[in-house]
Coordinates of C-alpha atoms in Angstrom, one line a residue:
Chain A
M1 CA 114.6 63.7 74.0
V2 CA 113.5 62.1 70.8
T3 CA 113.4 58.7 72.4
V4 CA 111.1 59.9 75.2
L5 CA 108.9 61.6 72.6
F6 CA 108.8 58.3 70.6
Y7 CA 107.7 56.3 73.6
I8 CA 105.0 58.8 74.5
L9 CA 103.7 59.0 70.9
A10 CA 103.9 55.2 70.4
G11 CA 102.1 54.6 73.6
L12 CA 99.4 57.1 72.5
A13 CA 99.1 55.3 69.1
I14 CA 98.7 51.9 70.7
A15 CA 96.2 53.1 73.3
C16 CA 94.1 54.8 70.5
A17 CA 94.3 51.6 68.4
I18 CA 93.1 49.4 71.3
S19 CA 90.3 51.8 72.0
C20 CA 89.4 51.9 68.3
V21 CA 89.0 48.1 68.3
Y22 CA 87.3 47.7 71.6
H23 CA 84.9 50.6 71.7
K24 CA 81.2 49.7 71.1
N25 CA 80.2 53.0 69.7
P26 CA 81.4 53.3 66.1
L27 CA 81.9 57.1 66.3
F28 CA 84.3 56.6 69.3
S29 CA 86.2 54.0 67.2
A30 CA 86.5 56.5 64.4
V31 CA 87.8 59.3 66.7
S32 CA 90.3 56.8 68.2
L33 CA 91.5 56.0 64.7
I34 CA 92.1 59.7 64.0
G35 CA 94.1 59.7 67.2
V36 CA 96.2 56.8 65.8
F37 CA 96.8 58.7 62.6
I38 CA 97.9 61.9 64.4
S39 CA 100.3 60.1 66.7
L40 CA 101.8 58.3 63.7
A41 CA 102.2 61.7 61.9
C42 CA 104.0 63.1 65.0
I43 CA 106.3 60.0 65.0
Y44 CA 107.1 60.8 61.3
L45 CA 107.9 64.3 62.3
T46 CA 110.5 63.2 64.8
L47 CA 112.0 61.0 62.1
S48 CA 112.6 64.2 60.1
A49 CA 110.0 63.3 57.4
P50 CA 107.7 66.4 57.6
F51 CA 106.2 65.8 54.1
I52 CA 105.0 62.3 55.0
A53 CA 103.7 63.5 58.4
V54 CA 101.7 66.3 56.8
T55 CA 100.4 64.0 54.1
Q56 CA 99.4 61.4 56.7
I57 CA 97.2 64.1 58.4
L58 CA 96.0 65.6 55.1
V59 CA 94.9 62.4 53.5
Y60 CA 94.0 60.0 56.3
A61 CA 92.8 62.3 59.1
G62 CA 91.7 65.2 56.9
A63 CA 89.9 63.4 54.1
I64 CA 89.2 59.7 54.6
M65 CA 88.2 59.8 58.2
V66 CA 85.9 62.8 57.5
L67 CA 84.0 60.6 55.1
V68 CA 83.9 57.7 57.6
I69 CA 82.5 60.1 60.3
F70 CA 80.1 61.5 57.8
V71 CA 78.7 58.0 57.1
I72 CA 78.4 57.2 60.8
M73 CA 76.6 60.5 61.4
L74 CA 74.2 59.9 58.5
L75 CA 73.4 56.2 59.4
N76 CA 72.9 57.0 63.0
L77 CA 74.2 53.6 64.1
D78 CA 73.4 52.0 67.5
E79 CA 76.0 50.6 69.8
D80 CA 77.6 47.4 68.5
S81 CA 76.4 44.2 70.1
P82 CA 78.6 41.1 69.6
H83 CA 77.3 38.8 66.9
T84 CA 77.1 35.3 68.5
N85 CA 76.7 33.6 65.1
L86 CA 80.1 35.0 64.0
A87 CA 82.0 33.4 66.8
Y88 CA 84.3 31.5 64.4
L89 CA 85.7 34.9 63.4
Y90 CA 87.3 35.3 66.8
G91 CA 89.5 32.3 66.0
F92 CA 90.3 33.6 62.6
G93 CA 91.1 37.1 63.9
G94 CA 93.2 35.7 66.7
G95 CA 95.2 33.6 64.2
L96 CA 95.8 36.6 62.0
G97 CA 96.9 38.6 65.1
V98 CA 99.4 35.9 66.1
L99 CA 100.7 35.9 62.5
L100 CA 101.2 39.7 62.5
I101 CA 103.0 39.7 65.9
G102 CA 105.2 36.9 64.6
Q103 CA 106.1 38.9 61.5
A104 CA 106.9 42.0 63.7
L105 CA 109.1 39.9 65.9
F106 CA 110.8 38.4 62.9
V107 CA 111.5 41.9 61.6
F108 CA 113.0 42.9 64.9
Y109 CA 115.2 39.8 64.9
A110 CA 116.4 40.3 61.3
V111 CA 117.2 44.0 62.0
N112 CA 119.1 43.2 65.1
R113 CA 121.0 40.4 63.4
A114 CA 121.9 42.7 60.5
G115 CA 123.2 45.3 63.0
Q116 CA 121.9 48.8 63.5
K117 CA 121.9 50.6 60.2
S118 CA 120.5 54.0 60.9
V119 CA 119.2 56.0 58.1
E120 CA 121.0 59.4 58.4
S121 CA 120.1 61.0 55.1
T122 CA 117.4 63.6 55.9
A123 CA 117.0 64.3 52.2
A124 CA 114.8 61.2 51.8
G125 CA 111.9 62.9 53.7
Q126 CA 112.1 66.2 51.8
T127 CA 109.3 67.2 49.4
S128 CA 111.5 67.7 46.3
S129 CA 113.2 64.3 46.6
I130 CA 109.9 62.6 47.1
G131 CA 108.5 64.4 44.0
K132 CA 111.6 63.5 41.9
A133 CA 111.4 59.9 43.0
M134 CA 107.6 59.7 42.2
Y135 CA 107.9 61.1 38.7
T136 CA 111.1 59.3 37.6
E137 CA 111.8 56.1 39.4
Y138 CA 108.3 55.2 40.4
L139 CA 106.4 56.7 37.5
L140 CA 104.7 53.5 36.4
P141 CA 103.2 52.7 39.9
V142 CA 102.0 56.3 40.3
E143 CA 100.2 56.1 36.9
I144 CA 98.7 52.8 37.7
V145 CA 97.4 54.1 41.1
G146 CA 96.0 57.2 39.2
I147 CA 94.1 55.0 36.8
L148 CA 92.8 52.9 39.7
L149 CA 91.5 56.0 41.5
L150 CA 89.9 57.3 38.3
M151 CA 88.1 54.0 37.9
A152 CA 86.9 54.1 41.5
I153 CA 85.6 57.6 41.0
V154 CA 83.7 56.7 37.7
G155 CA 82.4 53.5 39.4
A156 CA 81.1 55.5 42.3
M157 CA 79.4 58.0 40.0
I158 CA 77.7 55.2 38.0
M159 CA 76.6 53.4 41.2
S160 CA 75.0 56.5 42.7
R161 CA 73.2 57.4 39.5
R162 CA 71.7 54.0 39.2
L163 CA 70.4 54.2 42.7
R164 CA 68.7 57.4 42.0
E165 CA 66.8 56.6 38.8
P166 CA 64.1 54.3 40.3
S167 CA 63.2 56.8 43.0
V168 CA 62.8 59.5 40.3
A169 CA 60.6 57.2 38.3
A170 CA 58.6 56.4 41.5
S171 CA 58.0 60.0 42.3
S172 CA 56.9 60.8 38.7
E173 CA 54.3 57.9 38.8
E174 CA 52.7 59.5 41.8
Chain B
M1 CA 125.5 77.3 85.7
E2 CA 126.6 78.4 82.3
Q3 CA 125.8 74.9 80.9
I4 CA 122.3 75.0 82.4
V5 CA 121.6 78.5 81.0
K6 CA 122.9 77.4 77.6
T7 CA 120.6 74.3 77.6
I8 CA 117.5 76.2 78.7
F9 CA 118.1 79.2 76.5
P10 CA 116.5 77.9 73.3
F11 CA 113.4 76.7 75.1
V12 CA 113.1 80.1 76.7
V13 CA 113.4 81.9 73.4
I14 CA 110.8 79.6 71.8
G15 CA 108.5 79.9 74.8
V16 CA 108.7 83.7 74.6
A17 CA 108.1 83.6 70.9
V18 CA 105.1 81.3 71.2
F19 CA 103.6 83.4 74.1
L20 CA 104.0 86.7 72.1
A21 CA 102.6 85.2 68.9
F22 CA 99.6 83.6 70.5
Q23 CA 98.9 86.5 72.7
G24 CA 99.1 88.9 69.8
V25 CA 96.9 86.8 67.5
L26 CA 94.3 86.4 70.3
M27 CA 94.2 90.1 71.0
I28 CA 93.8 90.9 67.3
V29 CA 91.0 88.3 67.1
A30 CA 89.2 89.8 70.2
Y31 CA 89.3 93.2 68.6
T32 CA 88.2 91.8 65.2
V33 CA 85.0 90.8 67.0
L34 CA 84.5 94.3 68.3
A35 CA 85.4 95.8 64.8
E36 CA 82.9 93.5 63.2
R37 CA 80.1 94.7 65.5
K38 CA 81.1 98.3 65.1
I39 CA 81.4 98.2 61.3
L40 CA 78.2 96.1 60.9
G41 CA 76.5 98.8 63.0
W42 CA 77.8 101.6 60.8
I43 CA 76.8 99.7 57.6
Q44 CA 73.3 99.3 59.1
G45 CA 73.0 102.8 60.3
R46 CA 73.5 101.9 64.0
I47 CA 76.2 103.0 66.5
G48 CA 77.3 99.5 67.6
P49 CA 78.6 98.7 71.1
N50 CA 79.7 101.8 72.9
R51 CA 78.9 101.3 76.6
V52 CA 82.0 99.5 77.9
G53 CA 84.9 101.9 78.1
P54 CA 85.5 104.7 75.6
W55 CA 84.1 103.8 72.2
G56 CA 83.2 100.3 73.6
L57 CA 86.9 99.4 73.6
F58 CA 86.7 97.1 76.6
Q59 CA 83.8 95.2 75.1
P60 CA 85.8 92.0 74.2
F61 CA 86.9 91.7 77.9
A62 CA 83.3 92.2 79.1
D63 CA 82.2 89.5 76.6
L64 CA 84.9 87.1 77.8
F65 CA 84.0 87.5 81.5
K66 CA 80.4 87.0 80.7
F67 CA 81.2 83.8 78.9
I68 CA 83.3 82.6 81.8
F69 CA 80.6 83.2 84.4
K70 CA 77.7 81.8 82.3
E71 CA 76.3 78.4 83.4
E72 CA 77.7 75.4 81.6
L73 CA 74.9 73.3 80.1
A74 CA 75.2 69.9 78.4
P75 CA 72.0 68.3 77.0
D76 CA 70.9 65.1 78.8
E77 CA 70.9 63.0 75.6
S78 CA 74.3 64.2 74.3
T79 CA 77.4 62.1 74.1
K80 CA 79.3 63.8 76.9
V81 CA 82.9 63.0 76.1
I82 CA 82.7 64.1 72.4
F83 CA 80.4 67.1 73.4
Y84 CA 83.3 68.4 75.6
L85 CA 86.0 67.3 73.1
A86 CA 84.6 69.1 70.0
P87 CA 85.2 72.8 71.0
L88 CA 88.7 71.9 72.1
V89 CA 89.5 70.3 68.8
A90 CA 88.1 73.3 66.9
L91 CA 90.1 75.8 68.8
T92 CA 93.3 73.7 68.8
C93 CA 93.2 73.3 65.1
A94 CA 92.5 77.0 64.6
L95 CA 95.5 78.0 66.8
M96 CA 98.1 75.5 65.5
P97 CA 98.9 77.2 62.2
I98 CA 100.2 80.3 64.1
I99 CA 103.6 78.6 64.5
V100 CA 104.4 78.9 60.8
Y101 CA 103.1 82.5 60.2
P102 CA 105.9 84.6 58.8
F103 CA 105.4 87.7 60.9
G104 CA 108.3 89.7 59.4
P105 CA 111.8 89.6 57.8
E106 CA 114.9 88.3 59.5
I107 CA 116.7 90.8 61.7
K108 CA 120.4 90.5 60.8
G109 CA 123.1 91.5 63.2
S110 CA 125.4 90.1 65.9
F111 CA 124.0 88.9 69.2
D112 CA 127.3 89.0 71.1
F113 CA 125.8 91.3 73.8
L114 CA 124.0 88.3 75.4
P115 CA 125.7 87.0 78.6
Y116 CA 127.4 83.6 78.8
G117 CA 128.2 83.6 75.1
L118 CA 124.7 82.7 74.2
G119 CA 124.8 84.8 71.0
E120 CA 127.8 83.0 69.6
G121 CA 127.4 82.1 66.0
I122 CA 123.9 83.5 65.7
T123 CA 123.7 86.1 62.9
S124 CA 120.0 86.5 62.4
L125 CA 116.7 86.4 64.2
P126 CA 113.8 85.1 62.1
L127 CA 110.4 86.4 63.0
T128 CA 108.8 83.0 62.5
I129 CA 108.4 80.4 65.3
A130 CA 109.0 77.3 63.1
Q131 CA 110.6 77.4 59.6
M132 CA 108.7 74.4 58.3
D133 CA 109.7 73.1 54.9
V134 CA 106.1 72.1 54.2
G135 CA 104.4 75.2 55.7
V136 CA 101.6 75.5 53.2
L137 CA 100.7 71.9 53.4
Y138 CA 100.9 72.0 57.2
V139 CA 98.3 74.9 57.3
L140 CA 96.0 73.1 54.9
A141 CA 96.3 69.8 56.9
I142 CA 95.6 71.4 60.2
T143 CA 92.6 73.3 58.9
S144 CA 91.3 70.1 57.4
V145 CA 91.4 68.5 60.8
G146 CA 89.4 71.4 62.1
V147 CA 86.3 70.0 60.4
Y148 CA 86.1 67.4 63.2
G149 CA 85.4 70.1 65.8
I150 CA 82.2 71.1 63.9
A151 CA 81.2 67.6 62.7
L152 CA 81.6 66.1 66.2
A153 CA 79.8 69.0 67.9
G154 CA 76.9 68.6 65.5
W155 CA 76.6 64.8 66.1
S156 CA 77.2 64.7 69.9
S157 CA 74.6 67.4 70.7
N158 CA 71.9 65.0 69.7
S159 CA 69.7 67.7 68.2
K160 CA 68.4 67.9 64.7
Y161 CA 69.5 71.5 64.2
S162 CA 73.0 70.7 65.4
L163 CA 73.2 67.6 63.2
M164 CA 72.1 69.4 60.1
G165 CA 74.5 72.2 60.8
G166 CA 77.4 69.8 61.3
L167 CA 76.6 67.8 58.2
R168 CA 76.3 70.9 56.0
S169 CA 79.5 72.3 57.4
S170 CA 81.6 69.2 56.9
A171 CA 80.2 68.8 53.3
Q172 CA 81.0 72.5 52.6
L173 CA 84.5 72.3 54.1
I174 CA 85.4 69.1 52.2
S175 CA 84.1 70.6 48.9
Y176 CA 85.9 73.9 49.2
E177 CA 89.1 72.5 50.5
L178 CA 89.8 71.0 47.1
A179 CA 89.4 74.3 45.3
M180 CA 91.5 76.0 47.9
G181 CA 94.3 73.4 47.6
A182 CA 94.3 73.7 43.8
S183 CA 94.4 77.5 43.9
V184 CA 97.6 77.3 46.0
I185 CA 99.4 75.0 43.6
G186 CA 100.0 77.8 41.1
V187 CA 101.8 79.9 43.7
V188 CA 103.8 76.9 44.9
M189 CA 104.9 76.2 41.3
L190 CA 106.0 79.8 40.8
A191 CA 107.9 79.9 44.1
G192 CA 109.3 76.4 43.9
S193 CA 108.9 75.8 47.6
L194 CA 106.3 75.0 50.2
N195 CA 108.0 77.0 52.9
L196 CA 106.1 80.3 53.6
S197 CA 109.3 82.4 54.1
E198 CA 110.7 81.0 50.8
I199 CA 107.5 81.9 49.0
I200 CA 107.8 85.5 50.2
N201 CA 111.5 85.6 49.1
A202 CA 110.4 84.2 45.7
Q203 CA 107.9 87.0 45.4
I204 CA 110.6 89.6 46.2
N205 CA 112.9 88.2 43.6
S206 CA 110.2 87.8 40.9
P207 CA 109.6 90.7 38.4
F208 CA 106.0 91.1 39.7
K209 CA 106.9 91.5 43.4
W210 CA 103.5 90.2 44.4
F211 CA 102.1 86.9 43.1
I212 CA 98.6 88.4 42.8
I213 CA 99.5 89.6 39.4
P214 CA 100.5 86.3 37.7
Q215 CA 98.1 84.3 39.9
F216 CA 95.0 86.5 39.8
I217 CA 92.6 83.6 39.1
G218 CA 94.2 81.7 41.9
F219 CA 93.8 84.7 44.2
I220 CA 90.0 85.0 43.4
V221 CA 89.4 81.3 43.9
F222 CA 91.4 81.3 47.1
M223 CA 89.4 84.2 48.5
I224 CA 86.0 82.6 47.7
A225 CA 87.1 79.3 49.1
A226 CA 88.4 81.1 52.2
F227 CA 85.0 82.5 52.8
A228 CA 83.5 79.0 52.6
E229 CA 86.2 77.5 54.7
T230 CA 85.6 79.9 57.6
N231 CA 81.8 79.5 57.4
R232 CA 81.3 83.2 56.8
V233 CA 78.6 85.1 54.9
P234 CA 77.6 84.4 52.1
F235 CA 78.5 80.7 52.8
D236 CA 77.4 80.7 56.5
L237 CA 74.8 77.9 55.9
P238 CA 76.1 75.8 58.8
E239 CA 74.7 78.4 61.2
A240 CA 71.9 79.9 59.1
E241 CA 69.8 81.5 61.8
T242 CA 66.5 81.5 60.0
E243 CA 66.5 77.7 59.4
L244 CA 68.9 76.0 61.8
V245 CA 68.7 78.2 65.0
A246 CA 72.5 78.4 65.4
G247 CA 73.7 75.4 63.5
F248 CA 76.3 73.1 65.0
H249 CA 76.7 75.1 68.2
T250 CA 73.0 75.4 69.1
E251 CA 73.4 73.3 72.2
Y252 CA 76.6 75.0 73.4
S253 CA 76.7 77.6 76.1
G254 CA 79.2 79.5 78.2
L255 CA 82.9 79.0 77.6
K256 CA 82.4 76.0 75.2
F257 CA 80.5 78.4 72.9
A258 CA 83.2 81.0 73.3
L259 CA 85.8 78.4 72.2
F260 CA 83.8 77.9 68.9
F261 CA 83.4 81.6 68.5
M262 CA 87.1 82.2 69.0
A263 CA 88.0 79.3 66.6
E264 CA 85.9 80.9 63.9
Y265 CA 87.7 84.2 64.2
V266 CA 91.2 82.7 64.5
N267 CA 90.4 80.8 61.3
M268 CA 89.5 84.1 59.6
F269 CA 92.9 85.4 60.7
T270 CA 94.6 82.3 59.4
V271 CA 93.1 82.5 55.9
S272 CA 93.9 86.2 55.8
V273 CA 97.6 85.4 56.7
M274 CA 97.7 82.7 54.0
C275 CA 96.1 85.0 51.4
V276 CA 98.6 87.8 52.3
T277 CA 101.6 85.5 52.3
L278 CA 100.8 83.6 49.2
F279 CA 99.5 86.4 47.0
L280 CA 100.3 89.8 48.5
G281 CA 104.0 89.3 49.3
G282 CA 103.5 88.7 53.0
W283 CA 105.5 91.3 55.0
Y284 CA 107.2 92.7 51.9
I285 CA 106.5 96.3 51.0
P286 CA 107.8 97.0 47.5
G287 CA 110.5 99.7 47.3
L288 CA 111.0 100.1 51.1
D289 CA 114.7 99.1 51.0
L290 CA 115.2 101.1 47.8
L291 CA 113.6 104.2 49.6
A292 CA 115.9 103.7 52.6
R293 CA 118.9 103.6 50.2
T294 CA 117.8 106.7 48.3
I295 CA 117.3 109.0 51.2
G296 CA 120.4 107.7 53.0
M297 CA 118.6 106.2 56.0
E298 CA 119.9 102.7 55.5
W299 CA 121.1 102.5 59.1
L300 CA 117.6 103.0 60.3
F301 CA 115.4 100.9 58.0
G302 CA 117.6 99.3 55.4
A303 CA 117.0 95.5 54.7
G304 CA 117.9 93.4 57.7
T305 CA 117.7 96.1 60.4
I306 CA 115.3 96.3 63.3
G307 CA 113.5 99.3 61.7
Y308 CA 113.0 97.4 58.5
A309 CA 111.5 94.5 60.4
V310 CA 109.1 96.8 62.4
V311 CA 107.9 98.7 59.3
S312 CA 107.5 95.3 57.4
H313 CA 105.6 93.9 60.3
V314 CA 103.3 96.9 60.4
G315 CA 102.8 96.4 56.6
F316 CA 101.9 92.7 57.2
L317 CA 99.4 93.6 59.8
T318 CA 97.9 96.3 57.6
K319 CA 97.3 93.9 54.8
I320 CA 95.7 91.4 57.2
F321 CA 93.4 94.1 58.6
A322 CA 92.4 95.0 55.1
F323 CA 91.3 91.4 54.5
L324 CA 89.5 91.2 57.9
F325 CA 87.7 94.5 57.0
F326 CA 86.7 92.9 53.6
Y327 CA 85.3 89.9 55.5
I328 CA 83.1 92.2 57.6
W329 CA 82.2 94.4 54.6
V330 CA 81.0 91.3 52.7
R331 CA 79.0 90.1 55.7
G332 CA 77.2 93.5 55.8
T333 CA 76.5 93.4 52.1
L334 CA 75.7 90.0 50.6
P335 CA 72.7 87.6 51.3
R336 CA 73.2 83.9 51.9
F337 CA 73.5 81.2 49.3
R338 CA 71.1 78.2 49.1
F339 CA 72.7 74.9 49.9
D340 CA 72.4 73.4 46.4
Q341 CA 73.7 76.7 44.9
L342 CA 76.7 76.4 47.3
M343 CA 77.5 72.8 46.2
N344 CA 77.0 73.5 42.5
F345 CA 79.2 76.6 42.7
G346 CA 82.0 74.8 44.5
W347 CA 82.1 71.7 42.4
K348 CA 81.0 72.9 38.9
F349 CA 82.6 76.4 38.8
L350 CA 85.3 76.9 41.4
L351 CA 87.1 73.6 41.1
P352 CA 87.3 73.5 37.3
V353 CA 88.5 77.1 37.3
S354 CA 91.2 76.4 39.8
L355 CA 92.3 73.3 37.9
A356 CA 92.4 75.3 34.6
N357 CA 94.6 77.8 36.5
V358 CA 96.9 75.0 37.5
I359 CA 97.3 73.8 33.9
L360 CA 97.8 77.3 32.6
T361 CA 100.5 77.9 35.2
V362 CA 102.2 74.6 34.3
I363 CA 102.3 75.6 30.6
V364 CA 103.6 79.1 31.3
V365 CA 106.2 77.9 33.8
F366 CA 107.4 75.2 31.4
I367 CA 107.8 77.6 28.5
L368 CA 109.6 80.2 30.7
N369 CA 112.0 77.7 32.2
R370 CA 112.9 76.0 28.9

């Protein structure tokens, strides 16, 4: 049952990912990416990690992709046409892809050699255990990430203010 | 045979539960629309719909059939796939939270009367479809995905009114989601759980019985954010008729429009359920089991019996209807905000207040638990 579900969801995720990369319309790509996130969240659910699944939807599908779609809607982008002057990037991307597939295969190989070690403890996915781990064992990384996000917010505010000032000055000159 | 029945039985139970819950919610939603038209009529000194059936009681069905038989139109310049996808996304995201609603208390008792030994080892019947450990977060996550229905509808219609409506609505939903999430944190901290049933149990065991008393600020913030999240008056800027025709669903007609319409009212129901569950004790009526014990009717409606579940469920629905009535009342009373007022209010007043509430709750909970 769970295996069948896994194959359906994994297939869905891969199909959405391929359509995300290959679609010429940026909005279709963004919608496909949301599909990837939701399929991944469902896979987390079948692995009895409901908190991570919900967080995946809340953060990636609910917040980040909304901003991406917002930008696409505001910019009113045309369909992508292939840039002929960037042809060398195809080789670069292909190389990276081969590297990633190699890494995935290596992980499969290593896991198979080490023998099946299934993670049975369902407590790892529960909210309270994640909270405890975040604020005891991994407190320093959490705080560093917090400071990083704060810096990003302050930076974004400064950037948007600086962009606005010349236009205000221009309008007052008129 | 026995084996087959035993395998299928859980699926049948869940299927029946899902059918009952969805059917019930959709019927309530259909009659909310009628109630809205009636009450708005009374507020404005009109009669309201009264032609279809006695008191206009069959109006929702008449509306539904009208929507089904209307011609389906899609603008030539629209992006067809997304244009058809958007209403489905909106309604799906509106309906999905139904599975975690706590409709009533557990019914305790033995289920040995079921054939083939199906009731073996079962001692209680919860009136919830899925006991999710992260119920509150699940509802917030699904409603946040619901933004896509509106944003994509606005974009794919390829019309300036729709686009402006979609943009406004997504900006509004993102802004008020923050305040809503922050106002829920206080309740979660007091209850110590994200499971909706656990939150109700925590309220029963707390000295206040209802979390509206210790979390009054959170309740007010949640209510205001709920109005904004469901795009209702006074925050109905995405479909402000005087400036945007009908906002993001200007280009929609027939059943596709009906899906958006239904999604809006199901969302209203969802935020009412959340508000009742988090702040007003859900299905819990204070003193009901005490009353049963005092007058010696514990066999009929003491805690855990079917009678108790029925009375509690009726109490749950009554609280929700009170909220739905409040929604309609506000719609008949208040004018609409301006868009900059809406943004200023959300970011500069509501969010700081809810964050202050979180910090206050942290301090109080810390001192009490020391």
